[in-house]
Amino acid sequence: MAKVLPSLILVGPMGSGKSTIGQLLAKKLHRPFVDTDHYIEHKTGADIPWIFDIEGESGFRQRETKALRQLSQNMGQILATGGGVVIREENRHLLKKAGLVIFLHADVDTQWQRTKKDKNRPLLNQDNPKQILQNLYDIRLPLYREVADIEIISQKISTKKMVIEVLEKIRAMGYDC
Ligand code: S3P
């Protein structure tokens, strides 16, 4: 008998398509879509660059863990997370408990193409943002893989095909969707 589909959690670097794929999956599966960054902005009443400016990255990370603690209680949702969510051990534990974790794996060139015009990512608003993406990728790749149940390569295929691939992999694991 097919297993009941738990929450789906999307992890991966900036520009890997977590929000886009998450929203498409939510529509297809008739599930609510939640994004940790939007949730943090809503709770704080300020946007992510402002939080980084005033509280630094450490203040943002505290808010991120708090958001994840709260959001991981919800059942049956599609949850997109920020690219740095995996760096804290507590977060990795929460992610694994919260549902099926899908790692959208984009290479650094793809991340760069998709983020270079966007000024809303404070970690990239410095010299040599492409090198920063590379450094973050090197550190975080094993952490994404540590939490992931499913890994999808996120470049060179359309978002529509990515959604199909996610659903196929979930079905192959015996879930009903
Ligand atoms: C971050 C990624 C961002 C956001 C913040 C920090 C990171 O989210 O959480 O700017 O550390 O990689 P996206 O991955 O949605 O861009």
mmCIF file of C-alpha atoms and ligand atoms in Angstrom:
data_model
loop_
_atom_site.group_PDB
_atom_site.id
_atom_site.type_symbol
_atom_site.label_atom_id
_atom_site.label_comp_id
_atom_site.label_asym_id
_atom_site.label_seq_id
_atom_site.Cartn_x
_atom_site.Cartn_y
_atom_site.Cartn_z
ATOM 1 C CA MET A 1 0.000 0.000 0.000
ATOM 2 C CA ALA A 2 1.248 3.507 -0.857
ATOM 3 C CA LYS A 3 2.542 5.582 2.053
ATOM 4 C CA VAL A 4 0.942 8.919 2.945
ATOM 5 C CA LEU A 5 3.040 11.808 1.654
ATOM 6 C CA PRO A 6 4.625 13.848 4.477
ATOM 7 C CA SER A 7 5.710 17.490 4.184
ATOM 8 C CA LEU A 8 8.234 18.185 1.436
ATOM 9 C CA ILE A 9 11.197 20.351 2.408
ATOM 10 C CA LEU A 10 13.311 22.008 -0.282
ATOM 11 C CA VAL A 11 16.964 22.725 0.430
ATOM 12 C CA GLY A 12 19.767 23.925 -1.827
ATOM 13 C CA PRO A 13 21.932 26.922 -2.622
ATOM 14 C CA MET A 14 20.764 30.391 -3.604
ATOM 15 C CA GLY A 15 19.416 30.282 -7.152
ATOM 16 C CA SER A 16 18.683 26.562 -7.149
ATOM 17 C CA GLY A 17 14.955 27.155 -7.673
ATOM 18 C CA LYS A 18 13.543 26.234 -4.240
ATOM 19 C CA SER A 19 10.741 28.816 -4.267
ATOM 20 C CA THR A 20 9.757 28.231 -7.903
ATOM 21 C CA ILE A 21 9.741 24.441 -7.635
ATOM 22 C CA GLY A 22 8.130 24.589 -4.206
ATOM 23 C CA GLN A 23 5.226 26.672 -5.478
ATOM 24 C CA LEU A 24 4.705 24.383 -8.468
ATOM 25 C CA LEU A 25 4.755 21.297 -6.226
ATOM 26 C CA ALA A 26 2.297 22.932 -3.817
ATOM 27 C CA LYS A 27 -0.098 23.685 -6.672
ATOM 28 C CA LYS A 28 0.173 20.196 -8.113
ATOM 29 C CA LEU A 29 -0.246 18.451 -4.750
ATOM 30 C CA HIS A 30 -2.833 20.896 -3.324
ATOM 31 C CA ARG A 31 -0.637 21.622 -0.337
ATOM 32 C CA PRO A 32 0.178 24.950 1.335
ATOM 33 C CA PHE A 33 3.479 26.537 0.329
ATOM 34 C CA VAL A 34 5.643 28.205 2.956
ATOM 35 C CA ASP A 35 9.044 29.862 2.560
ATOM 36 C CA THR A 36 11.222 30.305 5.680
ATOM 37 C CA ASP A 37 12.654 33.639 4.462
ATOM 38 C CA HIS A 38 9.175 35.068 3.840
ATOM 39 C CA TYR A 39 8.028 33.774 7.212
ATOM 40 C CA ILE A 40 11.016 35.455 8.932
ATOM 41 C CA GLU A 41 10.290 38.717 7.094
ATOM 42 C CA HIS A 42 6.637 38.555 8.068
ATOM 43 C CA LYS A 43 7.399 37.819 11.751
ATOM 44 C CA THR A 44 10.136 40.470 11.954
ATOM 45 C CA GLY A 45 8.389 43.135 9.890
ATOM 46 C CA ALA A 46 11.667 43.716 8.020
ATOM 47 C CA ASP A 47 13.309 42.287 4.942
ATOM 48 C CA ILE A 48 16.329 39.942 4.925
ATOM 49 C CA PRO A 49 18.921 42.608 3.905
ATOM 50 C CA TRP A 50 17.700 44.840 6.742
ATOM 51 C CA ILE A 51 17.985 41.991 9.274
ATOM 52 C CA PHE A 52 21.555 41.293 8.111
ATOM 53 C CA ASP A 53 22.374 45.027 8.330
ATOM 54 C CA ILE A 54 21.055 45.537 11.817
ATOM 55 C CA GLU A 55 21.596 42.153 13.473
ATOM 56 C CA GLY A 56 24.360 40.645 11.366
ATOM 57 C CA GLU A 57 24.338 37.126 9.977
ATOM 58 C CA SER A 58 24.214 35.666 13.508
ATOM 59 C CA GLY A 59 20.959 37.532 14.256
ATOM 60 C CA PHE A 60 19.483 36.238 11.019
ATOM 61 C CA ARG A 61 20.574 32.654 11.811
ATOM 62 C CA GLN A 62 18.856 32.834 15.196
ATOM 63 C CA ARG A 63 15.650 33.977 13.547
ATOM 64 C CA GLU A 64 16.017 31.247 10.933
ATOM 65 C CA THR A 65 16.312 28.479 13.541
ATOM 66 C CA LYS A 66 13.329 29.877 15.449
ATOM 67 C CA ALA A 67 11.285 29.943 12.226
ATOM 68 C CA LEU A 68 12.288 26.380 11.415
ATOM 69 C CA ARG A 69 11.347 25.180 14.915
ATOM 70 C CA GLN A 70 7.889 26.661 14.407
ATOM 71 C CA LEU A 71 7.336 25.698 10.776
ATOM 72 C CA SER A 72 8.593 22.149 11.153
ATOM 73 C CA GLN A 73 5.575 21.441 13.407
ATOM 74 C CA ASN A 74 3.174 21.858 10.459
ATOM 75 C CA MET A 75 2.039 18.750 8.615
ATOM 76 C CA GLY A 76 1.515 18.310 4.904
ATOM 77 C CA GLN A 77 3.189 21.496 3.694
ATOM 78 C CA ILE A 78 5.738 22.314 1.011
ATOM 79 C CA LEU A 79 8.516 24.218 2.755
ATOM 80 C CA ALA A 80 11.236 26.150 0.904
ATOM 81 C CA THR A 81 14.249 27.092 3.030
ATOM 82 C CA GLY A 82 17.114 29.603 2.761
ATOM 83 C CA GLY A 83 20.381 28.355 1.278
ATOM 84 C CA GLY A 84 22.217 28.540 4.610
ATOM 85 C CA VAL A 85 19.683 26.609 6.669
ATOM 86 C CA VAL A 86 21.875 23.492 6.718
ATOM 87 C CA ILE A 87 24.859 25.089 8.455
ATOM 88 C CA ARG A 88 23.438 24.650 11.972
ATOM 89 C CA GLU A 89 23.279 21.140 13.346
ATOM 90 C CA GLU A 90 19.976 21.843 15.119
ATOM 91 C CA ASN A 91 18.472 22.905 11.796
ATOM 92 C CA ARG A 92 19.663 19.735 10.062
ATOM 93 C CA HIS A 93 18.017 17.694 12.786
ATOM 94 C CA LEU A 94 14.754 19.677 12.468
ATOM 95 C CA LEU A 95 14.776 19.340 8.661
ATOM 96 C CA LYS A 96 15.181 15.565 8.785
ATOM 97 C CA LYS A 97 12.325 15.232 11.272
ATOM 98 C CA ALA A 98 10.015 17.603 9.378
ATOM 99 C CA GLY A 99 9.407 15.509 6.261
ATOM 100 C CA LEU A 100 10.951 14.365 3.021
ATOM 101 C CA VAL A 101 13.946 16.560 2.190
ATOM 102 C CA ILE A 102 14.609 17.383 -1.461
ATOM 103 C CA PHE A 103 18.007 18.851 -2.375
ATOM 104 C CA LEU A 104 17.920 21.007 -5.519
ATOM 105 C CA HIS A 105 21.503 20.805 -6.683
ATOM 106 C CA ALA A 106 22.578 23.689 -8.941
ATOM 107 C CA ASP A 107 26.228 24.180 -9.922
ATOM 108 C CA VAL A 108 27.965 27.481 -9.152
ATOM 109 C CA ASP A 109 27.616 28.847 -12.721
ATOM 110 C CA THR A 110 23.880 28.298 -12.640
ATOM 111 C CA GLN A 111 23.608 29.877 -9.186
ATOM 112 C CA TRP A 112 25.575 32.848 -10.437
ATOM 113 C CA GLN A 113 23.458 33.319 -13.573
ATOM 114 C CA ARG A 114 20.293 33.245 -11.493
ATOM 115 C CA THR A 115 21.421 35.544 -8.671
ATOM 116 C CA LYS A 116 23.766 38.120 -10.212
ATOM 117 C CA LYS A 117 21.125 40.822 -10.775
ATOM 118 C CA ASP A 118 19.376 40.330 -7.442
ATOM 119 C CA LYS A 119 20.372 42.694 -4.633
ATOM 120 C CA ASN A 120 18.317 40.957 -1.948
ATOM 121 C CA ARG A 121 20.964 38.451 -0.974
ATOM 122 C CA PRO A 122 23.244 40.196 1.529
ATOM 123 C CA LEU A 123 25.921 37.489 1.452
ATOM 124 C CA LEU A 124 26.478 38.282 -2.242
ATOM 125 C CA ASN A 125 26.576 42.084 -1.891
ATOM 126 C CA GLN A 126 30.364 42.154 -1.610
ATOM 127 C CA ASP A 127 33.417 41.825 -3.830
ATOM 128 C CA ASN A 128 33.631 38.699 -5.959
ATOM 129 C CA PRO A 129 30.178 37.233 -5.315
ATOM 130 C CA LYS A 130 30.847 34.289 -7.643
ATOM 131 C CA GLN A 131 33.786 33.214 -5.479
ATOM 132 C CA ILE A 132 31.502 33.519 -2.434
ATOM 133 C CA LEU A 133 29.005 31.188 -4.096
ATOM 134 C CA GLN A 134 31.856 28.749 -4.774
ATOM 135 C CA ASN A 135 33.071 28.886 -1.143
ATOM 136 C CA LEU A 136 29.553 28.392 0.213
ATOM 137 C CA TYR A 137 29.010 25.500 -2.198
ATOM 138 C CA ASP A 138 32.203 23.747 -1.056
ATOM 139 C CA ILE A 139 31.235 24.045 2.599
ATOM 140 C CA ARG A 140 27.545 23.264 2.240
ATOM 141 C CA LEU A 141 27.407 20.492 -0.373
ATOM 142 C CA PRO A 142 28.063 17.687 2.160
ATOM 143 C CA LEU A 143 25.513 19.260 4.525
ATOM 144 C CA TYR A 144 22.769 19.344 1.870
ATOM 145 C CA ARG A 145 23.568 15.714 1.127
ATOM 146 C CA GLU A 146 23.479 14.834 4.818
ATOM 147 C CA VAL A 147 19.839 15.944 5.150
ATOM 148 C CA ALA A 148 18.544 15.000 1.687
ATOM 149 C CA ASP A 149 16.272 12.054 0.921
ATOM 150 C CA ILE A 150 16.213 13.017 -2.753
ATOM 151 C CA GLU A 151 18.725 14.954 -4.892
ATOM 152 C CA ILE A 152 17.690 16.637 -8.142
ATOM 153 C CA ILE A 153 20.098 18.305 -10.522
ATOM 154 C CA SER A 154 18.708 21.790 -11.033
ATOM 155 C CA GLN A 155 20.424 23.020 -14.196
ATOM 156 C CA LYS A 156 19.750 22.466 -17.883
ATOM 157 C CA ILE A 157 16.214 21.185 -17.330
ATOM 158 C CA SER A 158 12.995 23.153 -17.220
ATOM 159 C CA THR A 159 11.178 23.772 -13.957
ATOM 160 C CA LYS A 160 8.318 21.664 -15.298
ATOM 161 C CA LYS A 161 10.663 18.707 -15.837
ATOM 162 C CA MET A 162 12.158 19.189 -12.399
ATOM 163 C CA VAL A 163 8.721 18.919 -10.808
ATOM 164 C CA ILE A 164 8.025 15.732 -12.789
ATOM 165 C CA GLU A 165 11.362 14.293 -11.665
ATOM 166 C CA VAL A 166 10.676 15.135 -8.013
ATOM 167 C CA LEU A 167 7.262 13.470 -8.177
ATOM 168 C CA GLU A 168 8.674 10.379 -9.909
ATOM 169 C CA LYS A 169 11.356 9.990 -7.257
ATOM 170 C CA ILE A 170 8.823 10.388 -4.458
ATOM 171 C CA ARG A 171 6.538 7.764 -6.034
ATOM 172 C CA ALA A 172 9.506 5.416 -6.471
ATOM 173 C CA MET A 173 9.975 5.654 -2.690
ATOM 174 C CA GLY A 174 6.445 4.314 -2.266
ATOM 175 C CA TYR A 175 4.592 7.542 -1.477
ATOM 176 C CA ASP A 176 1.155 8.343 -2.741
ATOM 177 C CA CYS A 177 1.230 11.531 -4.875
HETATM 178 C C1 S3P B 1 21.190 32.616 2.359
HETATM 179 C C2 S3P B 1 20.239 32.372 1.401
HETATM 180 C C3 S3P B 1 19.031 33.209 1.238
HETATM 181 C C4 S3P B 1 18.657 33.889 2.569
HETATM 182 C C5 S3P B 1 19.833 34.624 3.136
HETATM 183 C C6 S3P B 1 21.041 33.706 3.381
HETATM 184 C C7 S3P B 1 22.387 31.746 2.430
HETATM 185 O O1 S3P B 1 17.936 32.420 0.781
HETATM 186 O O2 S3P B 1 18.194 32.935 3.489
HETATM 187 O O3 S3P B 1 20.164 35.661 2.250
HETATM 188 O O4 S3P B 1 23.060 31.728 3.469
HETATM 189 O O5 S3P B 1 22.654 31.022 1.436
HETATM 190 P P1 S3P B 1 17.809 31.828 -0.732
HETATM 191 O O6 S3P B 1 18.577 30.547 -0.758
HETATM 192 O O7 S3P B 1 16.349 31.610 -0.897
HETATM 193 O O8 S3P B 1 18.351 32.862 -1.652
#
